[in-house]
Short mmCIF file of C-alpha atoms in Angstrom, two decimals:
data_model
loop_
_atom_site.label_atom_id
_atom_site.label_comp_id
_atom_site.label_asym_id
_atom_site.label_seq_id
_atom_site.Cartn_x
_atom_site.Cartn_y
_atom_site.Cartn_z
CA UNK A 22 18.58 8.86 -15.60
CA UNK A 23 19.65 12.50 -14.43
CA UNK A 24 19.21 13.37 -11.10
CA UNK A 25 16.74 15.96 -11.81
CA UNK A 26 14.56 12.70 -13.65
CA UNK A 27 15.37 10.61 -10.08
CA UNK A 28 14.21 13.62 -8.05
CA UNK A 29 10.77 13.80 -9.98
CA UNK A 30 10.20 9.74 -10.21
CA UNK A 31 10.79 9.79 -6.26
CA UNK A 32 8.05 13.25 -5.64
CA UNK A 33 5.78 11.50 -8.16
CA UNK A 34 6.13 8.24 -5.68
CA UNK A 35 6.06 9.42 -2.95
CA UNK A 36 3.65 12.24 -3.09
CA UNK A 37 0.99 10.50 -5.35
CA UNK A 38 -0.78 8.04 -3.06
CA UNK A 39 -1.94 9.77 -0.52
CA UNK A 40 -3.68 12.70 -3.43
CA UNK A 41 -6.29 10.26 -4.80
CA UNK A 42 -9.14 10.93 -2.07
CA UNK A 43 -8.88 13.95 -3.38
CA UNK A 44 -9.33 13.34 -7.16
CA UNK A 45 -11.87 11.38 -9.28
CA UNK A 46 -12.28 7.67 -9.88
CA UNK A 47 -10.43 7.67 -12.72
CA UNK A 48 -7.83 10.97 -12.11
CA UNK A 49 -6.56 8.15 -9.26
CA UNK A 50 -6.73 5.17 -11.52
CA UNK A 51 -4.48 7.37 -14.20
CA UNK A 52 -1.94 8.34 -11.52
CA UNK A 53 -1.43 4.64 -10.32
CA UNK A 54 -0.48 3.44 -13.76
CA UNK A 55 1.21 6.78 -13.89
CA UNK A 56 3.58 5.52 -10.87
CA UNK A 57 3.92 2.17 -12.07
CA UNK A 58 5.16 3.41 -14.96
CA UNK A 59 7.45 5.53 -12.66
CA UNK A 60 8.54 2.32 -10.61
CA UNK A 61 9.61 0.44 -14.17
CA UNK A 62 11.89 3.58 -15.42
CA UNK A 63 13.69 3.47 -11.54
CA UNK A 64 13.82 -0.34 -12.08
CA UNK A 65 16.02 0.46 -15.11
CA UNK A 66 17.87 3.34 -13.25
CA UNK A 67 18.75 0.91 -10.04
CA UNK A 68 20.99 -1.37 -11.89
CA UNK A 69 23.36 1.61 -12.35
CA UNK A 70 23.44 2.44 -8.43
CA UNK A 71 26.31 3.13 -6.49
CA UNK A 72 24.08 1.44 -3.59
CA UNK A 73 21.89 -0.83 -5.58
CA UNK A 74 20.50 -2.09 -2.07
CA UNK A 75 19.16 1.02 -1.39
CA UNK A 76 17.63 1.87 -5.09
CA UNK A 77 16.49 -1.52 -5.73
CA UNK A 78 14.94 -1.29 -2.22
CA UNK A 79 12.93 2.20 -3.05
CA UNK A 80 11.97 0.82 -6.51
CA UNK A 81 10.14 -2.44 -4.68
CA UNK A 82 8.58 0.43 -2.27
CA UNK A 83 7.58 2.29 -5.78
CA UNK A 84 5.91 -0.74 -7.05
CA UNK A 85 3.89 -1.37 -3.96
CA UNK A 86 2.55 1.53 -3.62
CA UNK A 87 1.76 2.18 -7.61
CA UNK A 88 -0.25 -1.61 -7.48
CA UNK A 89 -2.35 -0.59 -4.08
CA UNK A 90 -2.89 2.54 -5.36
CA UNK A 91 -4.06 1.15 -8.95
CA UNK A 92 -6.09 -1.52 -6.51
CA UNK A 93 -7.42 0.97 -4.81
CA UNK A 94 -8.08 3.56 -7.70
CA UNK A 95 -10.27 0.51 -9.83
CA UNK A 96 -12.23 -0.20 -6.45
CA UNK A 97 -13.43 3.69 -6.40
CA UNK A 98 -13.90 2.64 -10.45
CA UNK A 99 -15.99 0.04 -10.03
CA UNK A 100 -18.10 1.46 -7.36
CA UNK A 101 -18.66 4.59 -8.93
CA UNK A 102 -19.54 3.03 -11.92
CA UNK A 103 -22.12 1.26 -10.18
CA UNK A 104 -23.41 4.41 -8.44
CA UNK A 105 -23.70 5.78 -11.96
CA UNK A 106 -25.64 2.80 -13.57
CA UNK A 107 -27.50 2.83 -10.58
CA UNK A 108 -28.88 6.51 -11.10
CA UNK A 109 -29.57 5.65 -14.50
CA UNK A 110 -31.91 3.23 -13.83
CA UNK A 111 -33.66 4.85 -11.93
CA UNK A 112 -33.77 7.75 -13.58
CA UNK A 113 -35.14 5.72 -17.12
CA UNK A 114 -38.47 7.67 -17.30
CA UNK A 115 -37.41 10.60 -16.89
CA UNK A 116 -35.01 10.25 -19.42
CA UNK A 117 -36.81 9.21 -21.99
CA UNK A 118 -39.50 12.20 -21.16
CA UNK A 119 -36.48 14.16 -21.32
CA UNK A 120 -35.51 12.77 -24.34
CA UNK A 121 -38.81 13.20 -25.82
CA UNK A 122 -39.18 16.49 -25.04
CA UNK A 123 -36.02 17.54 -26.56
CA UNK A 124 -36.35 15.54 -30.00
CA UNK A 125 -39.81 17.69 -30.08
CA UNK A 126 -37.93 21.12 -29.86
CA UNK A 127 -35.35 20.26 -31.71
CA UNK A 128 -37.72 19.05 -34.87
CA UNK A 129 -40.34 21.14 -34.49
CA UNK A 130 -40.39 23.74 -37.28
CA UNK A 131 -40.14 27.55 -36.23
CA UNK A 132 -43.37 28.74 -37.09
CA UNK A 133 -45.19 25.59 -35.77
CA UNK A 134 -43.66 26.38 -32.09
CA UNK A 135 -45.13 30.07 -32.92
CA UNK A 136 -48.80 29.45 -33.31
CA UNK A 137 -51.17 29.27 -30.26
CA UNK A 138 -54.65 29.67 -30.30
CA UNK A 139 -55.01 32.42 -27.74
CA UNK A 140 -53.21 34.40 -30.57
CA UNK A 141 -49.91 36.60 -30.49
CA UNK A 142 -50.27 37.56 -26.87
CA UNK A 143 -50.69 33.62 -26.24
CA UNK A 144 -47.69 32.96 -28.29
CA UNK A 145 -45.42 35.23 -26.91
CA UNK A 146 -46.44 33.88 -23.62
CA UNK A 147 -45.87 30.32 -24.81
CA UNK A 148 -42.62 31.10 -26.68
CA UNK A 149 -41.29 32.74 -23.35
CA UNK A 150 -41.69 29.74 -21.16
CA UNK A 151 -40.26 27.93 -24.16
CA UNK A 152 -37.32 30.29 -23.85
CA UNK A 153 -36.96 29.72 -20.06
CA UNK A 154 -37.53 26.07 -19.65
CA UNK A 155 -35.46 25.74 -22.75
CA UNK A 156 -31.90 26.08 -20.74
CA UNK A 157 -32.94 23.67 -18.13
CA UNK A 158 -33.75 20.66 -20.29
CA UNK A 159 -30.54 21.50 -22.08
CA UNK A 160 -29.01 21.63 -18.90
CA UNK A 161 -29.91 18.16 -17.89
CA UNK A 162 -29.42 16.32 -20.99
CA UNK A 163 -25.83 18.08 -20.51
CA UNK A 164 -25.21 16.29 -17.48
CA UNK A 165 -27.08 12.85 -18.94
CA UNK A 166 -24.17 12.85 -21.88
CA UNK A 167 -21.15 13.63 -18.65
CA UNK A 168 -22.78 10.59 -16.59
CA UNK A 169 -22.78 8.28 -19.89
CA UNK A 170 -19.28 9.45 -20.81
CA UNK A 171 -17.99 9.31 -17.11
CA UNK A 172 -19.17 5.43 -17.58
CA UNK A 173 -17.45 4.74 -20.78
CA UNK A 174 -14.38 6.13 -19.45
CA UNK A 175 -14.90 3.77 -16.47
CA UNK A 176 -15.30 0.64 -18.09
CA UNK A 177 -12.44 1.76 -20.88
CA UNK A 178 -9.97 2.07 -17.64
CA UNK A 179 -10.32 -1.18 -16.18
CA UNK A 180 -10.38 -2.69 -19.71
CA UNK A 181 -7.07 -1.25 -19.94
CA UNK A 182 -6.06 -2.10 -16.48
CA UNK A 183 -5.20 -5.70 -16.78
CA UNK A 184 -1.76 -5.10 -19.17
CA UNK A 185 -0.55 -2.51 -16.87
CA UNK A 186 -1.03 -4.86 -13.69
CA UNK A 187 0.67 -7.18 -15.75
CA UNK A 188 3.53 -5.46 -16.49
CA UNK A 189 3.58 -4.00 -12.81
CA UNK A 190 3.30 -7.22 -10.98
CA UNK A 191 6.13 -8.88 -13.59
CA UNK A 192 8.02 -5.36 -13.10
CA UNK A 193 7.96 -5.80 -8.65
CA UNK A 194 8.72 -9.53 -9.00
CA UNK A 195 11.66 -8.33 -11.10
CA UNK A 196 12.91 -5.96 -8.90
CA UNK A 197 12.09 -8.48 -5.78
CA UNK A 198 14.90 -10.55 -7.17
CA UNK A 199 17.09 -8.32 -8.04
CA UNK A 200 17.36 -6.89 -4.18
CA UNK A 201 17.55 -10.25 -2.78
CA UNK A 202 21.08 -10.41 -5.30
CA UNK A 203 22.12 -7.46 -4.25
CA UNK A 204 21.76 -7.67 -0.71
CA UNK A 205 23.77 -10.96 -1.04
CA UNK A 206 26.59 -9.62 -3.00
CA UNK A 207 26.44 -6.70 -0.16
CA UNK A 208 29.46 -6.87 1.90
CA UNK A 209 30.06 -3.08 3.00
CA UNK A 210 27.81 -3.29 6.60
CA UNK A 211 29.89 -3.32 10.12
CA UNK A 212 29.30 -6.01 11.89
CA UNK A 213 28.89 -5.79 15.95
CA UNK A 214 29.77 -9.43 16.13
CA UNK A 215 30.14 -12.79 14.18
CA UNK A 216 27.59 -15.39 14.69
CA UNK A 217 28.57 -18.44 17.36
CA UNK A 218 25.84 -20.89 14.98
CA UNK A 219 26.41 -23.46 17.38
CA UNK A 220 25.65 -21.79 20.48
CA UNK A 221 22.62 -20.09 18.45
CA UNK A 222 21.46 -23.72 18.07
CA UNK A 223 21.65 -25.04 21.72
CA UNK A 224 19.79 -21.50 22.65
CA UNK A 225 16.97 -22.51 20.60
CA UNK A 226 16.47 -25.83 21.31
CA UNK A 227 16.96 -25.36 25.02
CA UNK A 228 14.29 -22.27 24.93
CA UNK A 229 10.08 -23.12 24.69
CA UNK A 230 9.57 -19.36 24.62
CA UNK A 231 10.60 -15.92 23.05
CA UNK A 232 11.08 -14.12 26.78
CA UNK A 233 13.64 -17.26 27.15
CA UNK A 234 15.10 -16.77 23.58
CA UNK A 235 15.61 -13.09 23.92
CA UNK A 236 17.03 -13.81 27.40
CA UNK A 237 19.86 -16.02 25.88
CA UNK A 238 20.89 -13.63 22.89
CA UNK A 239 23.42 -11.44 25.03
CA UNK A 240 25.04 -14.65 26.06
CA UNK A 241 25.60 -16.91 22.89
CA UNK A 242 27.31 -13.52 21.78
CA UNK A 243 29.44 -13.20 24.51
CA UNK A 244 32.56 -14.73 25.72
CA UNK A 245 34.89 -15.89 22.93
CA UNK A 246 32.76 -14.05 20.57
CA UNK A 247 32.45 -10.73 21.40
CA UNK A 248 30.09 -8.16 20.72
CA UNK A 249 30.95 -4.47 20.77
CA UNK A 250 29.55 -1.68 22.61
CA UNK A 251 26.99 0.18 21.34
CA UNK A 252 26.20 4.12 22.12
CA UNK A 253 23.18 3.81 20.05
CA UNK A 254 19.80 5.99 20.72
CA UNK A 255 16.58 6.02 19.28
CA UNK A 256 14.51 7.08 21.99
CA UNK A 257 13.93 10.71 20.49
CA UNK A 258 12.07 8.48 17.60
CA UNK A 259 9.90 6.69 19.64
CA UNK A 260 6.30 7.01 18.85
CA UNK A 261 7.53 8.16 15.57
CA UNK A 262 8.81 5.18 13.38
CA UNK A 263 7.44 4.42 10.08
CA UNK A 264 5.75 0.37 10.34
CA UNK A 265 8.05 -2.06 9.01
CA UNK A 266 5.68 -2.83 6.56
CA UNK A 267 2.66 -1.41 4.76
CA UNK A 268 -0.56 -2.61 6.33
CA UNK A 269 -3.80 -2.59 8.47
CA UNK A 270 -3.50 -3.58 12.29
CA UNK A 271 -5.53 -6.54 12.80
CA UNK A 272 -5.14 -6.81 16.56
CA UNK A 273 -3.41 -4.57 19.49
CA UNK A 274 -1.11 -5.27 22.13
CA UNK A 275 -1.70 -8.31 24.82
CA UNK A 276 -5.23 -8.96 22.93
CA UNK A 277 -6.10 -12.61 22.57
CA UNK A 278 -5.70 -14.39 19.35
CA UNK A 279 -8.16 -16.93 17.54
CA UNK A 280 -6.69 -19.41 19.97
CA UNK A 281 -7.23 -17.46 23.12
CA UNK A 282 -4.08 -16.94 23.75
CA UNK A 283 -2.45 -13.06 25.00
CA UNK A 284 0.47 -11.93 22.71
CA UNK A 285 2.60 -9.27 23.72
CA UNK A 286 2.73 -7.92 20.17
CA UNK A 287 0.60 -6.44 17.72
CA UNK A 288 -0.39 -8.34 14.48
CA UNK A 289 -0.25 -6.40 11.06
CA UNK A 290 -2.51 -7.29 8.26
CA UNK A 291 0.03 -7.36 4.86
CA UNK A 292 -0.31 -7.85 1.12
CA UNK A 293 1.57 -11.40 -0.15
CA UNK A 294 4.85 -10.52 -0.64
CA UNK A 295 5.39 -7.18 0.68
CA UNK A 296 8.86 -5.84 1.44
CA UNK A 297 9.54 -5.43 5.10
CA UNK A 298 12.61 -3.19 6.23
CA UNK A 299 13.94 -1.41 9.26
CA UNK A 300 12.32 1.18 10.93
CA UNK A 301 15.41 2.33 11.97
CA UNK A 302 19.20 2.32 11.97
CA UNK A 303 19.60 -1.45 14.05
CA UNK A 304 21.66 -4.75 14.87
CA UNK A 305 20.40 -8.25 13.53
CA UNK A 306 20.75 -9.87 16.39
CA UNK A 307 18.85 -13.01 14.68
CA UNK A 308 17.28 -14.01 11.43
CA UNK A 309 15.84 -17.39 10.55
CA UNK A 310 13.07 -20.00 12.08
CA UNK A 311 12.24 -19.39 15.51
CA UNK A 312 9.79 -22.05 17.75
CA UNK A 313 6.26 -21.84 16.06
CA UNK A 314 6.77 -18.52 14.92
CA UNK A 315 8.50 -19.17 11.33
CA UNK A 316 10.97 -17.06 10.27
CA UNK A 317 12.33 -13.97 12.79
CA UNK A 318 14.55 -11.12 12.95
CA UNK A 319 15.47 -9.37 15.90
CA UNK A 320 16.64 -6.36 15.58
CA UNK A 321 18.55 -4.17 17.98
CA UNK A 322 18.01 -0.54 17.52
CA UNK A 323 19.73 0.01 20.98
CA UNK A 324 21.11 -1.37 24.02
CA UNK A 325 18.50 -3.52 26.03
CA UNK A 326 16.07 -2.59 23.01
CA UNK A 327 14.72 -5.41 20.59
CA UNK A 328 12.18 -5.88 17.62
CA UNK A 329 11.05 -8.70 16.95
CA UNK A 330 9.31 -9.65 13.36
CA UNK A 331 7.83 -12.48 12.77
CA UNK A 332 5.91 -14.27 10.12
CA UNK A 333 8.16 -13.40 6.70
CA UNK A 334 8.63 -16.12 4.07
CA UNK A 335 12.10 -14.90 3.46
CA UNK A 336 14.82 -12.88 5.61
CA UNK A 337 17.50 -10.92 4.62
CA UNK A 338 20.97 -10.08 6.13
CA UNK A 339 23.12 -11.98 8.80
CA UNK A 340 23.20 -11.47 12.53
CA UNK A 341 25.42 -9.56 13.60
CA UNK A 342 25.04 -7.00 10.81
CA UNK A 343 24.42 -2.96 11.76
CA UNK A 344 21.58 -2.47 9.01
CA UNK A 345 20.51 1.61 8.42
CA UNK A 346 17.34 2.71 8.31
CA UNK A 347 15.29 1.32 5.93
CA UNK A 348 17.17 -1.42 5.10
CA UNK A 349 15.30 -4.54 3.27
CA UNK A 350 14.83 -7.64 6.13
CA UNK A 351 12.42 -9.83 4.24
CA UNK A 352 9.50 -10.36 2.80
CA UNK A 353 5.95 -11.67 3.48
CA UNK A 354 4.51 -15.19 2.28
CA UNK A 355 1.88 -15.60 0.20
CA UNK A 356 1.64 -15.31 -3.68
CA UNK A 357 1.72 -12.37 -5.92
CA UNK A 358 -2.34 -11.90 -6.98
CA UNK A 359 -2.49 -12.18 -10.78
CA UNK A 360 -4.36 -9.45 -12.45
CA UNK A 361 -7.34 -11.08 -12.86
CA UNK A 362 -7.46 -11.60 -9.60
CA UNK A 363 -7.09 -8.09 -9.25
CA UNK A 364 -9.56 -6.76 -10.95
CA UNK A 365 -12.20 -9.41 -9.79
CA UNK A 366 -12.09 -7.68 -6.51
CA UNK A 367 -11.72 -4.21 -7.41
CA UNK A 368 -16.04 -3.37 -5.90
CA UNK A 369 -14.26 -5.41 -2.62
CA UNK A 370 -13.57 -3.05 0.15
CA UNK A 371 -10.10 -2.12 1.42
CA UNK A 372 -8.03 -4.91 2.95
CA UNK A 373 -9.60 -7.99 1.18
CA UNK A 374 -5.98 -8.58 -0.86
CA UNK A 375 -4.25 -7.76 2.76
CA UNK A 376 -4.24 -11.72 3.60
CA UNK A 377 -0.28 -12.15 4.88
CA UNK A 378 0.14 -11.13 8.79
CA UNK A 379 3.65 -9.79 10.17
CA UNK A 380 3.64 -10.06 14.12
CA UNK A 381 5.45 -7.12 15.96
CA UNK A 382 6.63 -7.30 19.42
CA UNK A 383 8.73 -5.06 21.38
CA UNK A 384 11.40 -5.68 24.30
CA UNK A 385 12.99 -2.97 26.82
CA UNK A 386 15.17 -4.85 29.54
CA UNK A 387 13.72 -7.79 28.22
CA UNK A 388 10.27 -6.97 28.96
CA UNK A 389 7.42 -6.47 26.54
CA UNK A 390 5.60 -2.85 25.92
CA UNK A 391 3.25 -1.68 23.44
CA UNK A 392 4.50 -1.38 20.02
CA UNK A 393 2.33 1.50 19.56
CA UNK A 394 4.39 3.34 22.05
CA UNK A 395 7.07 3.02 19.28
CA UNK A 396 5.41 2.99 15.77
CA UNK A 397 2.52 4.86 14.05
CA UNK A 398 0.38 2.25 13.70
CA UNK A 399 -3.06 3.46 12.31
CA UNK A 400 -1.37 6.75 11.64
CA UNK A 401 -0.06 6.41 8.40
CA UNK A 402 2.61 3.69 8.93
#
C-alpha cells in the first residue's frame, strides 16, 4: 500500500466515526462498512510493517471503531425504520384518500374534468383549483414514494449487514492474534529493570491490599536488581490523556460498588474484547493476577506516578519494559458477539453490547486521586 493509500485509510478511520450524527441512518451504516472495509486492506498492509506492533495495533483500533460504528449506524436503522412504519400507519387513510384522489386525476379524461354545470365560468373556476391543489397532492405522494423507498433501503442494509459483520468480526479476531505474535517476537523496548519473580511473589502473597502492593514495588526492584532513574514528565498531559480503552464510565471515583464497598478508581464500561493500550509513554512495573482483582498492569508514566488497570483477560509486555504511547497492554474478557447477535440488538440503546468493565485507579506518592484529574473520561476518551 503507498503511503498516500495509508494516509487516506488512517483520515477515513479516524475521521469517520465521530461524522455519523451528522448524516442519515443509512449514509452512517454505509461509512461503517466503508471503514471496515478500510480496517481489512490495513490488516493486509500491517504484515509488511517496519513496526508491525504499532500497525497491527492501529488496525485492531480500525476494526473497533468500524464494528461500533456499524452497531451504532443499524441501531439509528432500525429505529428509524420504525419511526417510518410508524407514520405510515398512521397515516393509512389518508393515504389511500390520497391515493384515490390521484388515480381519479390521473384517469379522468380531459374533457370530463372540463364540464361543470355552472358552465364555462364554473369550469374555469373548477379547473383552477384543480390546477392549484394539483401540485400539493403531487407533492405528498412525492414524499409517500421517499418514505417507502427510505424503508426498502433500510431493511436492504441490515439484510446486507450480517456478511460484512462477519467478515469484520473474523477480520479483528485476525488481527487480535496477529498483535499478540508480534508483541511477543518484540524485543526492541529498553528495559528500566529485569524482573526479581521471586521477590514479586513474596510481595504478593505477603500484601491483602493494592496501597500495600504498590507500596512494595520500589523495593522488590531494588537492591541487587536495580532500576534506573527516570527524568520522565507527563504532568503537562494531565487532564488530557486519551482512556485506555474505548468505553462508557459506569461509576466515578471513591463511589461505592454493588457490594458497598469505596474504590479509589473509576470503573469503565467496555465491549468483550477490546484492545487496551497506554495512554502514555510508561514503565510496566507489573502485569499478571493481582489479589481479587484478575489480571493488572501498573504502569509508570513517571516517578512516584502509577496506573493501575485492572480487569483484562489477557496482558501484554513484561515488567520492566518502557512501553510508548499507545502501546497494546491487553485486552478485555468476554466473547466476540456474533453477528446475529449484533443485529438482534441493533433498536437496543447505546451501551447494551458494553458488558466487559476495566477498573482505573491512579497513585501520586502512593496515594489515590481522581482519575478524571488525568483522563477525559466522558469527553471523548
Amino acid at each position: 500500500m503507498t503511503r498516500a493509500a495509508g494516509v487516506f485509510l488512517f483520515a477515513l478511520i479516524c475521521f469517520a466515526a465521530p461524522l455519523q450524527a451528522q448524516q442519515s441512518p443509512a449514509e452512517a451504516a454505509r461509512l461503517a462498512a466503508q471503514q471496515l472495509e478500510a480496517a481489512t486492506v490495513a490488516l493486509e498492509a500491517a504484515e509488511s510493517a517496519a513496526d508491525r506492533v504499532k500497525a497491527l495495533t492501529g488496525t485492531v483500533r480500525a476494526y473497533e471503531a468500524g464494528l461500533g460504528a456499524m452497531r451504532d449506524g443499524l441501531r439509528r436503522v432500525a429505529r428509524r425504520e420504525s419511526q417510518l412504519l410508524a407514520q405510515l400507519k398512521a397515516r393509512e387513510d389518508e393515504v389511500a384518500e390520497l391515493l384515490g384522489i390521484l388515480q381519479t386525476i390521473e384517469t379522468s379524461a380531459p374533457p370530463v374534468l372540463m364540464l361543470h354545470p355552472s358552465g364555462p365560468l364554473g369550469a374555469a373556476r373548477s379547473a383552477m383549483m384543480v390546477a392549484e391543489v394539483t401540485p400539493g397532492l403531487y407533492a405528498r405522494a412525492e414524499a409517500l414514494q421517499r418514505d417507502l423507498e427510505e424503508v426498502q433501503t433500510l431493511r436492504m442494509l441490515q439484510q446486507n449487514a450480517a456478511g460484512i459483520l462477519e467478515n469484520g468480526l473474523s477480520g479483528v479476531q485476525e488481527a487480535r492474534t496477529a498483535l499478540s505474535t508480534a508483541i511477543a517476537d518484540r524485543t526492541d523496548l529498553p528495559r528500566r529493570f529485569t524482573e526479581n519473580t521471586v521477590r514479586t511473589a513474596i510481595l504478593i502473597s505477603s500484601t491483602e491490599t493494592l496501597t500495600g502492593f504498590a507500596s512494595g514495588l520500589a523495593e522488590i526492584a531494588g537492591g541487587a536488581d536495580y532500576i534506573a532513574p527516570t527524568s520522565a514528565d507527563i504532568s503537562a498531559l494531565r487532564g488530557d490523556l486519551v482512556m485506555p480503552v474505548e468505553g462508557l464510565l459506569l461509576r466515578g471515583f471513591e463511589k461505592r460498588d454493588a457490594a458497598g464497598i469505596v474504590r479509589p478508581g473509576v470503573l469503565i464500561a467496555a465491549r468483550p474484547r477490546a484492545l487496551v493500550t497506554s495512554p502514555t509513554a510508561a514503565t510496566i512495573r507489573y502485569r499478571g493476577p493481582l489479589l481479587d482483582l484478575g489480571n493488572v498492569v501498573i504502569l509508570e508514566p513517571q516517578p512516584n506516578t502509577l496506573f493501575i488497570l485492572s480487569g483484562l483477560a489477557e496482558v501484554y509486555g513484561e515488567a520492566g519494559q518502557v512501553i510508548p504511547e499507545g502501546a497494546p497492554v491487553g485486552l478485555m474478557g468476554g466473547s466476540s458477539p456474533q453477528a446475529g447477535a449484533i443485529l438482534s440488538l441493533s433498536g437496543e440503546g447505546g451501551g447494551t453490547d458494553r458488558t466487559e468493565t476495566l477498573y482505573i485507579e491512579v497513585r501520586m506518592d502512593n496515594s489515590p486521586v481522581d482519575p478524571e484529574t488525568w483522563f477525559r473520561i466522558g469527553k471523548g476518551g
